[in-house]
Short mmCIF file of C-alpha atoms and ligand atoms in Angstrom, two decimals:
data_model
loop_
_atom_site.label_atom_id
_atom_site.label_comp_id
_atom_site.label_asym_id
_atom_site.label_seq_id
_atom_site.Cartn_x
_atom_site.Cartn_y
_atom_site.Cartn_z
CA UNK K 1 87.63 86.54 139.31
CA UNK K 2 88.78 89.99 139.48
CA UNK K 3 89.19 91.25 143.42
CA UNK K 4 87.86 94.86 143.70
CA UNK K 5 84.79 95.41 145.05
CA UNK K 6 83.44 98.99 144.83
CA UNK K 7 82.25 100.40 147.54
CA UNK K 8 78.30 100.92 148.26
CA UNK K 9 76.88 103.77 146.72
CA UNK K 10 73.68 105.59 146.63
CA UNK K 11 71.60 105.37 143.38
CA UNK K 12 69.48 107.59 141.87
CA UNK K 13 65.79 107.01 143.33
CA UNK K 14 64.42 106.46 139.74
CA UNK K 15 66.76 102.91 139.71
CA UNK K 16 64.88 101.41 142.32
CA UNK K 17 61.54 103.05 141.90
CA UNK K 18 58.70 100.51 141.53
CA UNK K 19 57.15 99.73 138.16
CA UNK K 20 54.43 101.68 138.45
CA UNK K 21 56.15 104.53 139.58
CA UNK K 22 58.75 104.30 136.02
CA UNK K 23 55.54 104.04 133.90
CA UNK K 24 53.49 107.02 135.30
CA UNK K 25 57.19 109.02 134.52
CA UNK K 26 57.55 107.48 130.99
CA UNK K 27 53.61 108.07 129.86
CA UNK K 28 54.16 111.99 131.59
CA UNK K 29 57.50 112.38 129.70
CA UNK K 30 56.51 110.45 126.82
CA UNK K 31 53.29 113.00 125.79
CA UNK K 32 55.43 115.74 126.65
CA UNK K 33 57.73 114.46 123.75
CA UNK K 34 55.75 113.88 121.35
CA UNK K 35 53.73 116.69 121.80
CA UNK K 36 57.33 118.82 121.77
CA UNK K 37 58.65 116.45 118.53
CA UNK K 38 55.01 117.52 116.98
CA UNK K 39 55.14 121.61 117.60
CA UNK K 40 58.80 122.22 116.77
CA UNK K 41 60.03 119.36 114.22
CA UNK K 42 58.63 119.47 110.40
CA UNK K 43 60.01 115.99 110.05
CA UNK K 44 58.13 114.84 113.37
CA UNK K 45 54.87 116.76 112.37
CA UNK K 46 54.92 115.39 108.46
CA UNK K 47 55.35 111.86 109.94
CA UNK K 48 52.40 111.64 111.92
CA UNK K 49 50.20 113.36 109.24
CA UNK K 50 51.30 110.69 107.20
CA UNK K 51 50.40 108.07 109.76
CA UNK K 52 47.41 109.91 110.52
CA UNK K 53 48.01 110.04 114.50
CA UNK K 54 47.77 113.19 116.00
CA UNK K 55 50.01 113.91 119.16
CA UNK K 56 46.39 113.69 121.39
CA UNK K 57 45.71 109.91 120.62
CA UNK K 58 49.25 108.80 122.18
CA UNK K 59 48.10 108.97 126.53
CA UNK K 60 51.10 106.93 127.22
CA UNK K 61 53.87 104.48 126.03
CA UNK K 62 50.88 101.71 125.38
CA UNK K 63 50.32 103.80 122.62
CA UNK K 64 53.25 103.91 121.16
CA UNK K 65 53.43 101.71 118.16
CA UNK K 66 50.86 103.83 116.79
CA UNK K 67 53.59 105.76 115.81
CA UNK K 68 55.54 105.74 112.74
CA UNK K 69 59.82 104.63 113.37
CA UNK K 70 62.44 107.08 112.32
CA UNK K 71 65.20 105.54 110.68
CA UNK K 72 68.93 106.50 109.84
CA UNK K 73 67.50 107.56 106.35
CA UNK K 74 65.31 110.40 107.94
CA UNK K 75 68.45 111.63 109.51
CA UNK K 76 70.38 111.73 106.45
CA UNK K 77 67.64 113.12 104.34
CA UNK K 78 67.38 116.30 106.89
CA UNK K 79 70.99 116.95 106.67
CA UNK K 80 72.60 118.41 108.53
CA UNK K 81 70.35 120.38 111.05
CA UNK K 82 66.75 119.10 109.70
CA UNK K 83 65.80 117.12 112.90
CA UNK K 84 66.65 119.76 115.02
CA UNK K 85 63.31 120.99 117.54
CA UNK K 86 64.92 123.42 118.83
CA UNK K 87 66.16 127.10 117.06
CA UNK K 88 69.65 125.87 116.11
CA UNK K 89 70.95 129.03 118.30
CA UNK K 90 69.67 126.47 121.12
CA UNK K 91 71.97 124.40 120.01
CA UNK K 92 75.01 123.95 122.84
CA UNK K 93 76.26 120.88 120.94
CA UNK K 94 76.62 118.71 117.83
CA UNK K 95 78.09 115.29 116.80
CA UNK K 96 78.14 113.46 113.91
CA UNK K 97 78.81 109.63 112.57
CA UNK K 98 81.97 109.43 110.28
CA UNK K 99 80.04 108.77 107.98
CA UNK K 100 82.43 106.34 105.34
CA UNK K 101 79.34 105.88 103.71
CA UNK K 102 76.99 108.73 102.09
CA UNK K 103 76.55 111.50 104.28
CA UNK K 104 77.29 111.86 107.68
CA UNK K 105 73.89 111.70 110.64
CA UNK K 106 74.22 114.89 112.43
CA UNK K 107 72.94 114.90 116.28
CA UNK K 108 72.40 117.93 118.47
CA UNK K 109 71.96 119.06 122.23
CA UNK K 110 70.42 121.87 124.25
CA UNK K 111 72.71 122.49 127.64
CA UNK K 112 69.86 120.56 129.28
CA UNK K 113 70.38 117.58 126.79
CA UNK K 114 74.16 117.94 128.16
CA UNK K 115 73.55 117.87 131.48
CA UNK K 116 70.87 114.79 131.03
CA UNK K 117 73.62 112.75 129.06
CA UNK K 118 76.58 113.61 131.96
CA UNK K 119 73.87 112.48 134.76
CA UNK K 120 72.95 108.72 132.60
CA UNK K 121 76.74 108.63 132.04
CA UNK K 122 77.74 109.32 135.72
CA UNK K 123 74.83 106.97 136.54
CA UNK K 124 76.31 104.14 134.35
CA UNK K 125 79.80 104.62 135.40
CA UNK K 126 78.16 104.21 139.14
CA UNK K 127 76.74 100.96 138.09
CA UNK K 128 80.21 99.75 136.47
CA UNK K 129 81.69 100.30 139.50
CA UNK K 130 83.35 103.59 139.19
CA UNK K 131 83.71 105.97 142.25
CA UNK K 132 84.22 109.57 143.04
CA UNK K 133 87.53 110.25 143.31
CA UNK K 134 89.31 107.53 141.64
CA UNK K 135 91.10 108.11 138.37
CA UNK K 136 89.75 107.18 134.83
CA UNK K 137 91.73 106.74 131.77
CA UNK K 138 89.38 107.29 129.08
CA UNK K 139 90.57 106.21 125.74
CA UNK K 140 87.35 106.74 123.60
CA UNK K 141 88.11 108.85 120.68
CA UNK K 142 87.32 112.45 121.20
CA UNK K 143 85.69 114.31 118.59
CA UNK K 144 82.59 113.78 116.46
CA UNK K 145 82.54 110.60 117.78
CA UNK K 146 80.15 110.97 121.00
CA UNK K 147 82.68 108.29 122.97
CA UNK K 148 85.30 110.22 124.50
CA UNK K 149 83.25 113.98 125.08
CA UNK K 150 80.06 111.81 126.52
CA UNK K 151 82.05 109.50 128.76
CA UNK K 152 84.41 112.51 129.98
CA UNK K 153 81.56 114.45 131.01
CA UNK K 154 79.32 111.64 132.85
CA UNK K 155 83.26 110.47 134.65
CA UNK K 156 83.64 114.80 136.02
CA UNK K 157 79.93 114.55 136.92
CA UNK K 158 80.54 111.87 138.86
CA UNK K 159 83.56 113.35 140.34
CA UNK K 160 86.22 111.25 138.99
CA UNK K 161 89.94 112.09 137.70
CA UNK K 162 89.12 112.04 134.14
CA UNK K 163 92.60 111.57 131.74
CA UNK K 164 90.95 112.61 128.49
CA UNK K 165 93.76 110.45 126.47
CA UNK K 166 91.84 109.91 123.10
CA UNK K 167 92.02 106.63 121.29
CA UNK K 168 95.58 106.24 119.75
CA UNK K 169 99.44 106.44 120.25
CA UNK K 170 99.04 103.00 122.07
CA UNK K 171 102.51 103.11 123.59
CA UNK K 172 101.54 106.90 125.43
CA UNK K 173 98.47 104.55 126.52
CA UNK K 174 101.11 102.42 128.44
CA UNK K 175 103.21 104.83 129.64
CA UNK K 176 99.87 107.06 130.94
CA UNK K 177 98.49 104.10 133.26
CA UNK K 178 101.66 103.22 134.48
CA UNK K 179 102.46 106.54 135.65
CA UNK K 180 99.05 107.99 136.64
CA UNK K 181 97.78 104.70 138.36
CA UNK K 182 93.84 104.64 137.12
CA UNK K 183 91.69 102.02 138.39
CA UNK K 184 89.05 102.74 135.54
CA UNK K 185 89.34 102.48 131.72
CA UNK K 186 87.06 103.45 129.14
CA UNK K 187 87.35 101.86 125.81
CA UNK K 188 86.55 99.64 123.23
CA UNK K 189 87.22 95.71 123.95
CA UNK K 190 89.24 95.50 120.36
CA UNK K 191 91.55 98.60 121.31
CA UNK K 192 91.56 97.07 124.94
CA UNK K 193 92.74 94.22 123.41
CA UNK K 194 96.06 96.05 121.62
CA UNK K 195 97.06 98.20 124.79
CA UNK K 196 97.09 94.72 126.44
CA UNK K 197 99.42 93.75 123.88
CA UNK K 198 101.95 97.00 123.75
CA UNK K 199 101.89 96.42 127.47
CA UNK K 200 103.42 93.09 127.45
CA UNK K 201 105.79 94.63 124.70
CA UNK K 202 106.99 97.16 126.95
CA UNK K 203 107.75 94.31 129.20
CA UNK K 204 104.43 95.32 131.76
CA UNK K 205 102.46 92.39 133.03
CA UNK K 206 98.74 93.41 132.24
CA UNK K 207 97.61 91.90 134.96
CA UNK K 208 99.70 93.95 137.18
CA UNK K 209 98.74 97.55 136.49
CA UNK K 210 96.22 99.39 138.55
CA UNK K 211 93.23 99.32 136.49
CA UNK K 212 90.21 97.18 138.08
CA UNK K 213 87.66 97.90 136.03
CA UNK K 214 87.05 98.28 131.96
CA UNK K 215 84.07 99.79 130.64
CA UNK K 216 84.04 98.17 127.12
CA UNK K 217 81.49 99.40 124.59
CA UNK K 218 80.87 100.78 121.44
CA UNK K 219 81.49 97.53 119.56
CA UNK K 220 79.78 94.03 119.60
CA UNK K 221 81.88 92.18 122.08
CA UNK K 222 81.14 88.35 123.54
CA UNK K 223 80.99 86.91 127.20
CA UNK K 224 83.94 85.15 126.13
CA UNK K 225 85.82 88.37 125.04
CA UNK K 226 84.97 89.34 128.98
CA UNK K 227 86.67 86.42 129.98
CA UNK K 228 89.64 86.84 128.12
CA UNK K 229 90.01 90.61 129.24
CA UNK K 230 89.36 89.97 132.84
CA UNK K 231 91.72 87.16 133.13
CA UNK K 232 94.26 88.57 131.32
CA UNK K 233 94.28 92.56 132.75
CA UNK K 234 92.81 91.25 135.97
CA UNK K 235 90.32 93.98 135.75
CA UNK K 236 85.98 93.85 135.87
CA UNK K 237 84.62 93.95 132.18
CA UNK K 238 81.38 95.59 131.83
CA UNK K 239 79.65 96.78 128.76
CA UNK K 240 78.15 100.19 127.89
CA UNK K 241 76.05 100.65 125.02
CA UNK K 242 74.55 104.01 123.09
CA UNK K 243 74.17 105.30 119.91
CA UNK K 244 74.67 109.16 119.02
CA UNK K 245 70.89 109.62 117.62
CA UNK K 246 69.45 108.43 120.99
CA UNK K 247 72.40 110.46 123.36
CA UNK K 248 75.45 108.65 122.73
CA UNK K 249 77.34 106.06 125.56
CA UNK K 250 75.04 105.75 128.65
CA UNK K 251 72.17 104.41 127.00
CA UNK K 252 72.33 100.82 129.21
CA UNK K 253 74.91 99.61 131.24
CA UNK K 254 76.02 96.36 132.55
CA UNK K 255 75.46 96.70 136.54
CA UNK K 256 79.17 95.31 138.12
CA UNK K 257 77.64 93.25 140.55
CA UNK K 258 75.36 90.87 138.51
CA UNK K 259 77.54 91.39 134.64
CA UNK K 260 74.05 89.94 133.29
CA UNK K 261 73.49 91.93 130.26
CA UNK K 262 72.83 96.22 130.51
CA UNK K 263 70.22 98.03 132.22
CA UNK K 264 68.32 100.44 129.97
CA UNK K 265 68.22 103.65 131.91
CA UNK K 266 64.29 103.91 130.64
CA UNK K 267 63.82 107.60 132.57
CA UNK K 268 65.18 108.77 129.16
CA UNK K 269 65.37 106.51 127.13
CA UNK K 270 62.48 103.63 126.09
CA UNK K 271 63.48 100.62 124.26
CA UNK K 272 61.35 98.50 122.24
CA UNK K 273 62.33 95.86 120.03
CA UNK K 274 60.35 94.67 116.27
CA UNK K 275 60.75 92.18 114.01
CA UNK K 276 63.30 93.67 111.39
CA UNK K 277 61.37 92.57 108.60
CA UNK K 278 58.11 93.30 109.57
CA UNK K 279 58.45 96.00 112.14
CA UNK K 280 55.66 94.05 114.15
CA UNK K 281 56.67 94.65 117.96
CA UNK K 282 57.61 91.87 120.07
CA UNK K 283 57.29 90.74 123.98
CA UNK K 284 59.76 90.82 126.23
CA UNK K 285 62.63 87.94 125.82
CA UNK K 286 62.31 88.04 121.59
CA UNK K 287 65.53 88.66 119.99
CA UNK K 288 64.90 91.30 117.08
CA UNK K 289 65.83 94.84 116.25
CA UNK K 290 65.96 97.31 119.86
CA UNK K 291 63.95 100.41 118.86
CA UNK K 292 64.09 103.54 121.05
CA UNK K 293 62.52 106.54 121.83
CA UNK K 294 63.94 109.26 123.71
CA UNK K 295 61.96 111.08 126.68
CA UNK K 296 63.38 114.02 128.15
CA UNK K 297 65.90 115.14 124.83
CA UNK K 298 64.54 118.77 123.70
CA UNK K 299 67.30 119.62 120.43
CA UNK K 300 66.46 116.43 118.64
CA UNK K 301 64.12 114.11 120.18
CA UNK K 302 63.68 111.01 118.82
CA UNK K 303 60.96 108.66 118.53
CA UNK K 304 60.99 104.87 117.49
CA UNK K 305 64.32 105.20 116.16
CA UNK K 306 65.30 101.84 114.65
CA UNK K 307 68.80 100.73 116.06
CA UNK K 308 69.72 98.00 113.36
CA UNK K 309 71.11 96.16 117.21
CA UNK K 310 69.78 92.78 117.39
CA UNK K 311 69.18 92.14 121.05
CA UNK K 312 65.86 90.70 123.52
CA UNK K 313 64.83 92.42 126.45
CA UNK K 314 64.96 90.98 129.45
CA UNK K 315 63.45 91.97 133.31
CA UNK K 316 64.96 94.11 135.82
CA UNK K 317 67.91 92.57 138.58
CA UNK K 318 70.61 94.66 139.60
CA UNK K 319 68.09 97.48 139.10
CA UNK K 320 64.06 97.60 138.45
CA UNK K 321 64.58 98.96 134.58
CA UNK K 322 65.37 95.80 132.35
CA UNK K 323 67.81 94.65 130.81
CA UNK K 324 69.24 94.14 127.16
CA UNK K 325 71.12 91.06 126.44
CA UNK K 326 74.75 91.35 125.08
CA UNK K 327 74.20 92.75 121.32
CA UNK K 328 74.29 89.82 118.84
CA UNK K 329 75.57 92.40 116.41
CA UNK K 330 73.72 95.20 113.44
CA UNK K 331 71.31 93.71 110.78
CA UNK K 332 73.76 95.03 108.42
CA UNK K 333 76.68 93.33 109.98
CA UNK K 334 75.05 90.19 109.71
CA UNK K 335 77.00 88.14 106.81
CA UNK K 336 74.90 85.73 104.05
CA UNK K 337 77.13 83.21 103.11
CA UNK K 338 75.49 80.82 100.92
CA UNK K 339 72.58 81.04 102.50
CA UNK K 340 73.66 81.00 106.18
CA UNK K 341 73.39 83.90 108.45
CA UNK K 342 76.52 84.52 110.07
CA UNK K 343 77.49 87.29 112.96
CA UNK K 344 80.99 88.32 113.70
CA UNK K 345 80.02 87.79 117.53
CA UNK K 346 79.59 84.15 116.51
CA UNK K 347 82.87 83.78 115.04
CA UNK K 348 84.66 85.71 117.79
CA UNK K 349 83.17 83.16 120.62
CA UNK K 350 84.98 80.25 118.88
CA UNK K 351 87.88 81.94 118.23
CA UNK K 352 88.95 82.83 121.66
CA UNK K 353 88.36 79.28 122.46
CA UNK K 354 91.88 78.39 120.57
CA UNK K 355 94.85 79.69 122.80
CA UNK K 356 96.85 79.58 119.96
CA UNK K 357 95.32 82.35 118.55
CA UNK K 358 95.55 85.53 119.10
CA UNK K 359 91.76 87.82 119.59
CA UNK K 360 92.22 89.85 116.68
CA UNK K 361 90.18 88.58 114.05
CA UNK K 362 88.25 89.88 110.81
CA UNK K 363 86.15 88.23 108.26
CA UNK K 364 86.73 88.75 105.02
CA UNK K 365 84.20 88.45 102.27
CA UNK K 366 85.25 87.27 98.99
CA UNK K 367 83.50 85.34 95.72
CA UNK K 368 84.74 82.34 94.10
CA UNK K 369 83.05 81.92 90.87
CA UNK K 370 79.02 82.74 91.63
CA UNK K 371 79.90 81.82 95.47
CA UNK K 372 80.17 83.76 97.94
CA UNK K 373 83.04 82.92 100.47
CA UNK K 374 84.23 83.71 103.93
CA UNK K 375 87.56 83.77 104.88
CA UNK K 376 88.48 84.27 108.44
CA UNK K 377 92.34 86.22 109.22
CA UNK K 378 93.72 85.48 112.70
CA UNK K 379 97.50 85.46 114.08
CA UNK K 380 99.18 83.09 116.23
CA UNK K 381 98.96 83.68 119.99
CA UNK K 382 102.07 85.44 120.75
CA UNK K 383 103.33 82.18 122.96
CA UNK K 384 102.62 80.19 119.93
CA UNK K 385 104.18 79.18 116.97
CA UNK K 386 102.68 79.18 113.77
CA UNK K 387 102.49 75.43 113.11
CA UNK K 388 100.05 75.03 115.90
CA UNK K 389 98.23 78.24 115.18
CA UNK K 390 97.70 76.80 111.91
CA UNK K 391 96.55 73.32 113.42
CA UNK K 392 94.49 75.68 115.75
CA UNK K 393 93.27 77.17 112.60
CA UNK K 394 92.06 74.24 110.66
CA UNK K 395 89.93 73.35 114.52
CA UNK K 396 88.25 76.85 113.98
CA UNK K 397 87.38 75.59 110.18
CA UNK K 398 85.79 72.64 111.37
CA UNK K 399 84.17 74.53 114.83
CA UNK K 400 82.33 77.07 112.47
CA UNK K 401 81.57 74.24 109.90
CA UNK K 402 80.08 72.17 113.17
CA UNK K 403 78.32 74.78 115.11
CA UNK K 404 77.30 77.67 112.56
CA UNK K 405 77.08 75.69 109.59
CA UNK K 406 79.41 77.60 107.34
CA UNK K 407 82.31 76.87 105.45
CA UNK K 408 84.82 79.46 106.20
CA UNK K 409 88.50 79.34 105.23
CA UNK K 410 90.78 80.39 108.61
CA UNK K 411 93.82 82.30 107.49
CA UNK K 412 96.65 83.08 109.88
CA UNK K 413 98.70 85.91 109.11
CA UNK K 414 102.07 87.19 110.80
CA UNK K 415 101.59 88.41 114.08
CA UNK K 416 100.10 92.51 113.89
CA UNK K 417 98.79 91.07 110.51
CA UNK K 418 95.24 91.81 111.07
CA UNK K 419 94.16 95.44 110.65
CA UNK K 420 94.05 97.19 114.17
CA UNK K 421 91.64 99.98 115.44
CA UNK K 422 92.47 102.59 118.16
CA UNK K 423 88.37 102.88 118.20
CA UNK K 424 85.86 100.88 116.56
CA UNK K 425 87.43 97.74 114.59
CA UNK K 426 86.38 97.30 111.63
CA UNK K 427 85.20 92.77 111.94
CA UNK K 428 83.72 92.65 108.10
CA UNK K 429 85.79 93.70 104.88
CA UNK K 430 83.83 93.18 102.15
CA UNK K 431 85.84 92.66 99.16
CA UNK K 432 83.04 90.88 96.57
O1 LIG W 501 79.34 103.99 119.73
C1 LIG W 501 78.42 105.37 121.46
C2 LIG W 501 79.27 104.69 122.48
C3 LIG W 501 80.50 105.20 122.80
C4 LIG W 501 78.79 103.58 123.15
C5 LIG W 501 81.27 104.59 123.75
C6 LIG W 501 79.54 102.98 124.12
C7 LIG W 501 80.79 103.48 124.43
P1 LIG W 501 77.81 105.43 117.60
O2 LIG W 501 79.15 105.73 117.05
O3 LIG W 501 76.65 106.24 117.14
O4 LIG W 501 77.81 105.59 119.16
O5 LIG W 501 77.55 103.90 117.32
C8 LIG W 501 76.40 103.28 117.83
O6 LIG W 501 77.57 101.17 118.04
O7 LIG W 501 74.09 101.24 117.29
C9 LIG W 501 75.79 99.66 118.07
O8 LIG W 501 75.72 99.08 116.79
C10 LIG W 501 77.24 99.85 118.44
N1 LIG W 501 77.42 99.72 119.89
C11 LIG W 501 77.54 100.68 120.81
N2 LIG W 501 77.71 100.14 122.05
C12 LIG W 501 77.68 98.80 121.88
C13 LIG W 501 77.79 97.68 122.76
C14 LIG W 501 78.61 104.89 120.05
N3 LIG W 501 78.00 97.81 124.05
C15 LIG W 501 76.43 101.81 117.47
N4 LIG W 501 77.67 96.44 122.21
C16 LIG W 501 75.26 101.08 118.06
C17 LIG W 501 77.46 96.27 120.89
C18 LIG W 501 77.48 98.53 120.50
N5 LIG W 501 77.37 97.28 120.03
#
């Protein structure tokens, strides 16, 4: 267990306020949005006509599901400034997925918007233990991306040394934290992962440096991954989770002092979560798709925006708002084999249960005949040789045969073998 304790803080009053107090602010700021989404959005106002609901019949958020979702589609199919509510002059901002796949989704913010995102990012770096003062190395990619500009703001905000590295150049990563001494990273687990590895190139023992906390996000990641990191950079892991259409990071965060899953900073942002199939909503403690509206954004609001994160809800601890468990992964990341639903996460918890393997991992679809097949690429632990990473390989077989009930091949490649990511890593090629 990782040493540092941060020291006490004050919160914002909202992340202790009672129940009652949240709802009255959600119903106020939830009219006001859809009333705003209604006057200044064509998308928003076609929508309800088409769901015949008028702003007027939604009083609060026990209304909500009487309105219709918005989905990834709508985004794409208002390209690129569509979903704007705002004149686009307005407009102090915009991001934009990479879009490998048709065209890009296009986000945008007033200055307010700005500010709101740097006050839930400040607010979430807070509750990951982060302090004024101390220096942060944050290695999300700037850009498009929302990762590296949203984090950098909420760290100043908060009053922190920001190093605005960028993802990349993983030997400058080294060289940076050595030198500048941060005690906070920002980053994704996976890139984490290969700075912990040029670090014991470069002959640095990872649990030496002076980072004691990681804010991991971005990426599915498992409470097993968290062990591995903490042990091995003696640091805190806590996740961060967002999505550009609803801000970007800051959405929910893991609170440092319980790590039980992140709490949804539901001020500004509400969460639901449906049945993917049916789009039914579900109670509290259901695992299906998360589903959010936004409450205070004015350049594009959004409201029931399906996530494609599979996740439950859970109640308040560290904090009154309530949590979201660890994402299991996306409905479209979820792999059919034969029949058998499978989820990267699910391979990735196994996996890290071999020590002579190393973490990086994909899954790689294939077909044999009419069948579809999964082959899983690891590398040897760098301690290990590659007889017993094999041997450690044929375990994982049987594990996944055992526990998931899928028959995957486990392939070990030469060490570096496995596709890296200086971001996001890519855990499914598809090659059917
Ligand atoms: O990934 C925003 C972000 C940046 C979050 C930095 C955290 C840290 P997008 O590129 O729009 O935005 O991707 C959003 O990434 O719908 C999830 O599928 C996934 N994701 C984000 N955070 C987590 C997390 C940023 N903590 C998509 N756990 C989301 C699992 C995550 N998945």
């Amino acid at each position: 267990m990782p040493s540092y304790q941060p020291p006490p803080a004050a919160l914002d009053p909202i992340e202790t306020a009672s129940a009652d107090e949240l709802r009255a602010l959600q119903d106020a700021r939830l009219r006001e949005t859809i009333r705003h989404a209604h006057d200044h959005s064509p998308h928003y106002r076609a929508a309800f006509a088409a769901a015949g609901v008028e702003p007027g019949d939604v009083g609060g958020i026990g209304e909500l599901s009487r309105l219709p979702f918005t989905t990834k589609e709508d985004l794409r199919r208002n390209y690129p400034f569509g979903m704007f509510a705002v004149p686009r002059e307005r407009v102090a901002r915009i991001h934009a997925s990479s879009g490998t796949t048709g065209r890009p989704t296009v986000v945008g913010y007033t200055a307010g918007d700005l500010r709101t995102w740097a006050e839930v990012m400040a607010r979430s770096l807070r509750a990951a233990g982060a302090r004024p003062g101390q220096i942060l190395h944050n290695a999300y990619g700037y850009g498009l991306f929302t990762g590296g500009l949203g984090v950098h703001a909420g760290a100043e905000h908060l009053g922190c040394t920001v190093v605005p590295v960028s993802g990349g150049l993983t030997e400058r990563q080294v060289r940076l934290i050595a030198d500048f001494g941060p005690e906070i990273i920002t980053v994704t687990p996976t890139y984490m992962l290969a700075i912990a590895d040029e670090m014991e190139r470069q002959g640095i023992d990872p649990a030496a440096t002076s980072l004691k906390v990681g804010v991991f996000g971005a990426e599915p990641w498992t409470g097993r991954l968290r062990e591995t990191l903490e042990e091995r950079l003696d640091i805190h892991a806590v996740d961060i989770y967002g999505l550009s259409e609803v801000i970007g990071p800051g959405v929910a965060q893991e609170c440092l002092e319980t790590k039980d899953g992140l709490h949804v900073w539901e001020d500004h942002f509400y969460p639901e979560v449906v049945d993917p199939g049916t789009g039914a909503l579900l109670p509290d403690g259901e695992l299906g798709e998360l589903v959010f509206t936004s409450l205070t954004k004015r350049a594009m609001p959004v409201i029931r925006y399906r996530t494609g994160d599979l996740t439950r809800l859970l109640p308040g601890t560290a904090r009154t708002m309530r949590r979201m468990e660890k994402i299991t992964g996306r409905t479209d990341d979820m792999l059919i084999v034969r029949g058998v639903n499978v989820f990267p996460t699910q391979i990735e918890e196994l996996l890290l249960a071999e020590a002579e393997l190393s973490p990086h991992f994909q899954c790689v679809l294939g077909k044999r005949g009419p069948l579809d097949t999964l082959t899983v690429t690891a590398e040897p632990a760098t301690d290990s040789t590659v007889d017993a990473a094999e041997e450690a390989g044929r375990r994982l077989a049987e594990r996944i045969k055992g526990t998931i009930g899928v028959t995957a091949a486990v392939r070990i490649v030469a060490v570096g073998g496995v596709e890296r990511s200086a971001g996001k890593m890519r855990r499914v090629v598809d090659e059917r």
